[in-house]
Amino acid sequence: MIIYQVFQLKITTLESGWKKHLKHFRTVRRKLSGYQDPKIFCLSCSDSRVSVHEIFDLNAPGSIFEAKNIGGLFSDEARAALVYALNHLHPEYIMLLHHTHCGGYMSLETEVESEIRNHMHEYGGGKAKTKVTDYLISNKLNLQKEKTHQLIVEEGLRMQMQSVDDFLTVHYPQTQEKIKNGEVSLLPLIYDIVSGKVFRVPEKLEGSENMVREEF
Ligand SMILES: [Zn+2]
């Protein structure tokens, strides 16, 4: 069976890493076998370049409870992950991490598979693009393609934040209180794929060729 043969070839590459994992993490794995206690909930894009472990050097096993999907949107699955985290893990940080050069957001401008396009539209990506396009027209701005893309990603993140905020208001008012008094941090961040910098999403849609963002 050809699929099985391919698997056999690939597994040899994974095997050495797994053996290393067993050796180095034996003690920690035992400790984590009965429970998990991550302090961070992170929703981010599936993009292989966006690893919250690498970006923030969080190598300790079990330190992050993650939800990932195309674009890092607050989808039904992401909502289920957040509910699990809030009910069972009580994270101190709720992080929404978007990134520049995001294929999910880029898909709004190109012909792509309907599964990707539908996902992006269903959870607000399409609205972000429309809002930015209207903003550029009404302000007579003709930005470079890269800057326009960044504005769409930023607007998309604000929309995801709003969705999370609305969800918490209805279902988790106690978490809202903790965010207000500083016990829980709600972090809307953007990772710049080119520079490696992380910045907070601006509070409102504002752009220019020379726009500067506040670093994390
Ligand atoms: Zn992405």
Coordinates of C-alpha atoms and ligand atoms in Angstrom, one line a residue:
M1 CA 0.0 0.0 0.0
I2 CA 1.7 3.2 -1.2
I3 CA 0.5 5.4 1.6
Y4 CA 2.0 3.1 4.2
Q5 CA 5.3 3.0 2.3
V6 CA 5.5 6.8 2.2
F7 CA 4.7 6.9 5.9
Q8 CA 7.6 4.5 6.6
L9 CA 10.0 6.8 4.8
K10 CA 8.9 9.9 6.6
I11 CA 8.7 8.3 10.1
T12 CA 12.5 7.7 10.1
T13 CA 13.0 11.4 10.1
L14 CA 10.6 11.9 13.0
E15 CA 11.9 9.0 15.0
S16 CA 15.3 10.5 16.0
G17 CA 13.5 13.6 17.2
W18 CA 11.0 11.6 19.2
K19 CA 13.8 9.6 20.9
K20 CA 15.5 12.8 21.8
H21 CA 12.2 14.1 23.2
L22 CA 11.8 11.0 25.4
K23 CA 15.3 11.3 26.8
H24 CA 15.2 15.0 27.6
F25 CA 11.6 15.4 28.8
R26 CA 11.2 12.2 30.8
T27 CA 11.0 14.0 34.1
V28 CA 8.8 16.8 32.9
R29 CA 6.4 14.5 31.1
R30 CA 5.8 12.6 34.2
K31 CA 5.0 15.8 36.0
L32 CA 2.6 16.8 33.3
S33 CA 1.0 13.5 32.9
G34 CA -1.7 14.2 35.5
Y35 CA -2.6 17.8 34.7
Q36 CA -1.7 20.8 32.7
D37 CA -1.3 24.3 34.0
P38 CA -0.5 26.7 31.1
K39 CA -0.6 30.4 31.9
I40 CA -1.1 31.4 28.3
F41 CA -4.0 30.8 25.9
C42 CA -2.9 31.7 22.3
L43 CA -5.0 31.9 19.2
S44 CA -2.8 32.2 16.1
C45 CA -2.5 31.4 12.4
S46 CA -1.6 27.9 11.2
D47 CA 1.4 29.5 9.4
S48 CA 4.5 27.5 10.1
R49 CA 6.5 30.7 10.7
V50 CA 4.2 31.8 13.5
S51 CA 5.3 29.7 16.5
V52 CA 4.4 31.4 19.8
H53 CA 6.9 29.1 21.5
E54 CA 9.7 30.4 19.3
I55 CA 8.7 34.0 19.1
F56 CA 8.5 34.4 22.9
D57 CA 11.2 31.7 23.7
L58 CA 8.6 29.7 25.7
N59 CA 10.2 26.3 25.6
A60 CA 8.9 24.9 28.8
P61 CA 6.5 22.0 28.0
G62 CA 2.9 22.7 28.8
S63 CA 3.3 26.5 29.0
I64 CA 0.8 27.4 26.2
F65 CA -2.7 26.2 25.4
E66 CA -3.0 26.8 21.7
A67 CA -5.7 27.1 19.0
K68 CA -4.6 27.5 15.4
N69 CA -6.4 28.0 12.2
I70 CA -5.9 29.9 8.9
G71 CA -5.7 33.6 9.8
G72 CA -5.9 32.9 13.6
L73 CA -9.6 33.7 13.5
F74 CA -12.1 33.3 16.4
S75 CA -13.8 30.3 14.7
D76 CA -16.1 27.8 16.3
E77 CA -13.2 25.6 17.1
A78 CA -11.2 28.4 18.5
R79 CA -14.1 29.3 20.7
A80 CA -14.3 25.7 22.0
A81 CA -10.6 25.9 22.9
L82 CA -11.1 29.2 24.7
V83 CA -14.0 27.8 26.6
Y84 CA -11.9 24.8 27.7
A85 CA -9.1 27.1 28.7
L86 CA -11.4 29.5 30.7
N87 CA -13.2 26.6 32.5
H88 CA -10.3 24.3 33.3
L89 CA -7.0 26.2 32.9
H90 CA -7.6 29.8 34.0
P91 CA -4.9 31.4 31.9
E92 CA -3.3 34.7 32.9
Y93 CA -2.8 35.7 29.3
I94 CA -5.3 35.5 26.5
M95 CA -3.3 36.2 23.4
L96 CA -4.5 36.8 19.8
L97 CA -1.6 36.6 17.5
H98 CA -1.9 37.7 13.9
H99 CA 1.0 38.2 11.5
T100 CA 2.1 40.1 8.4
H101 CA 2.3 38.3 5.0
C102 CA -0.6 36.1 6.1
G103 CA -1.7 33.8 3.4
G104 CA -5.2 33.7 4.9
Y105 CA -5.7 37.4 4.5
M106 CA -3.9 37.4 1.2
S107 CA -6.4 34.9 0.0
L108 CA -9.1 37.7 0.1
E109 CA -7.3 39.3 -2.8
T110 CA -6.7 36.2 -5.0
E111 CA -8.5 33.2 -6.4
V112 CA -8.1 30.5 -3.8
E113 CA -9.7 27.3 -2.7
S114 CA -13.3 27.9 -1.5
E115 CA -12.6 26.3 1.9
I116 CA -10.0 29.0 2.6
R117 CA -12.0 31.9 1.2
N118 CA -15.2 30.7 3.1
H119 CA -13.4 30.4 6.4
M120 CA -11.9 33.9 6.0
H121 CA -15.3 35.4 5.2
E122 CA -17.2 33.5 7.8
Y123 CA -15.2 34.8 10.7
G124 CA -14.7 38.4 9.6
G125 CA -11.7 38.5 7.3
G126 CA -13.7 39.7 4.3
K127 CA -15.2 42.6 6.4
A128 CA -11.7 43.7 7.4
K129 CA -10.7 44.0 3.7
T130 CA -13.8 45.9 2.8
K131 CA -13.3 48.3 5.7
V132 CA -9.7 49.0 4.8
T133 CA -10.6 49.5 1.1
D134 CA -13.3 52.0 2.1
Y135 CA -10.9 53.8 4.4
L136 CA -8.2 54.1 1.7
I137 CA -10.7 55.5 -0.8
S138 CA -12.3 58.0 1.6
N139 CA -8.9 59.2 2.7
K140 CA -7.5 59.3 -0.9
L141 CA -4.6 57.0 0.2
N142 CA -2.7 54.9 -2.3
L143 CA -0.5 52.8 -0.1
Q144 CA 2.0 50.1 -1.1
K145 CA 0.5 46.7 -1.4
E146 CA 2.4 45.5 1.7
K147 CA 1.1 48.4 3.8
T148 CA -2.4 47.8 2.7
H149 CA -2.1 44.1 3.6
Q150 CA -0.8 45.1 7.0
L151 CA -3.8 47.4 7.6
I152 CA -6.2 44.5 6.6
V153 CA -4.4 42.1 9.0
E154 CA -4.6 44.8 11.8
E155 CA -8.3 45.4 11.1
G156 CA -8.9 41.7 11.0
L157 CA -7.3 41.3 14.5
R158 CA -9.4 44.2 15.9
M159 CA -12.5 42.3 14.6
Q160 CA -11.4 39.1 16.3
M161 CA -10.8 41.0 19.5
Q162 CA -14.3 42.4 19.3
S163 CA -15.7 38.9 18.8
V164 CA -13.8 37.6 21.8
D165 CA -14.9 40.6 23.8
D166 CA -18.5 40.1 22.9
F167 CA -18.3 36.4 23.7
L168 CA -16.7 37.1 27.1
T169 CA -19.3 39.8 27.9
V170 CA -22.2 37.3 27.4
H171 CA -20.7 34.1 28.7
Y172 CA -17.7 35.0 30.9
P173 CA -18.4 38.3 32.6
Q174 CA -16.1 37.2 35.5
T175 CA -13.2 37.0 33.0
Q176 CA -14.1 40.5 31.7
E177 CA -13.8 41.7 35.3
K178 CA -10.4 40.1 35.7
I179 CA -9.2 41.7 32.4
K180 CA -10.4 45.1 33.7
N181 CA -8.6 44.8 37.0
G182 CA -5.4 43.4 35.5
E183 CA -5.6 39.8 36.7
V184 CA -5.9 38.6 33.1
S185 CA -4.1 40.2 30.2
L186 CA -5.8 40.3 26.8
L187 CA -3.1 40.7 24.2
P188 CA -3.8 41.5 20.6
L189 CA -0.4 41.2 18.9
I190 CA 1.0 41.2 15.4
Y191 CA 4.2 39.4 14.5
D192 CA 6.1 40.9 11.6
I193 CA 7.4 38.0 9.5
V194 CA 10.2 40.2 7.9
S195 CA 11.7 41.9 11.0
G196 CA 10.7 39.5 13.7
K197 CA 9.2 42.4 15.7
V198 CA 6.0 42.0 17.7
F199 CA 3.7 45.0 18.0
R200 CA 0.3 45.7 19.6
V201 CA -2.5 46.3 17.2
P202 CA -3.5 50.0 17.1
E203 CA -6.8 50.8 18.6
K204 CA -8.3 52.1 15.4
L205 CA -7.7 51.9 11.6
E206 CA -5.1 54.5 10.7
G207 CA -2.4 54.1 8.1
S208 CA 0.2 55.9 5.9
E209 CA 3.3 55.0 4.0
N210 CA 5.4 55.9 7.1
M211 CA 3.2 54.3 9.7
V212 CA 5.0 53.3 12.9
R213 CA 3.6 50.7 15.3
E214 CA 4.3 50.5 19.1
E215 CA 6.5 47.5 19.8
F216 CA 5.4 44.9 22.3
Ligands
ZN1 ZN -1.4 33.5 8.4

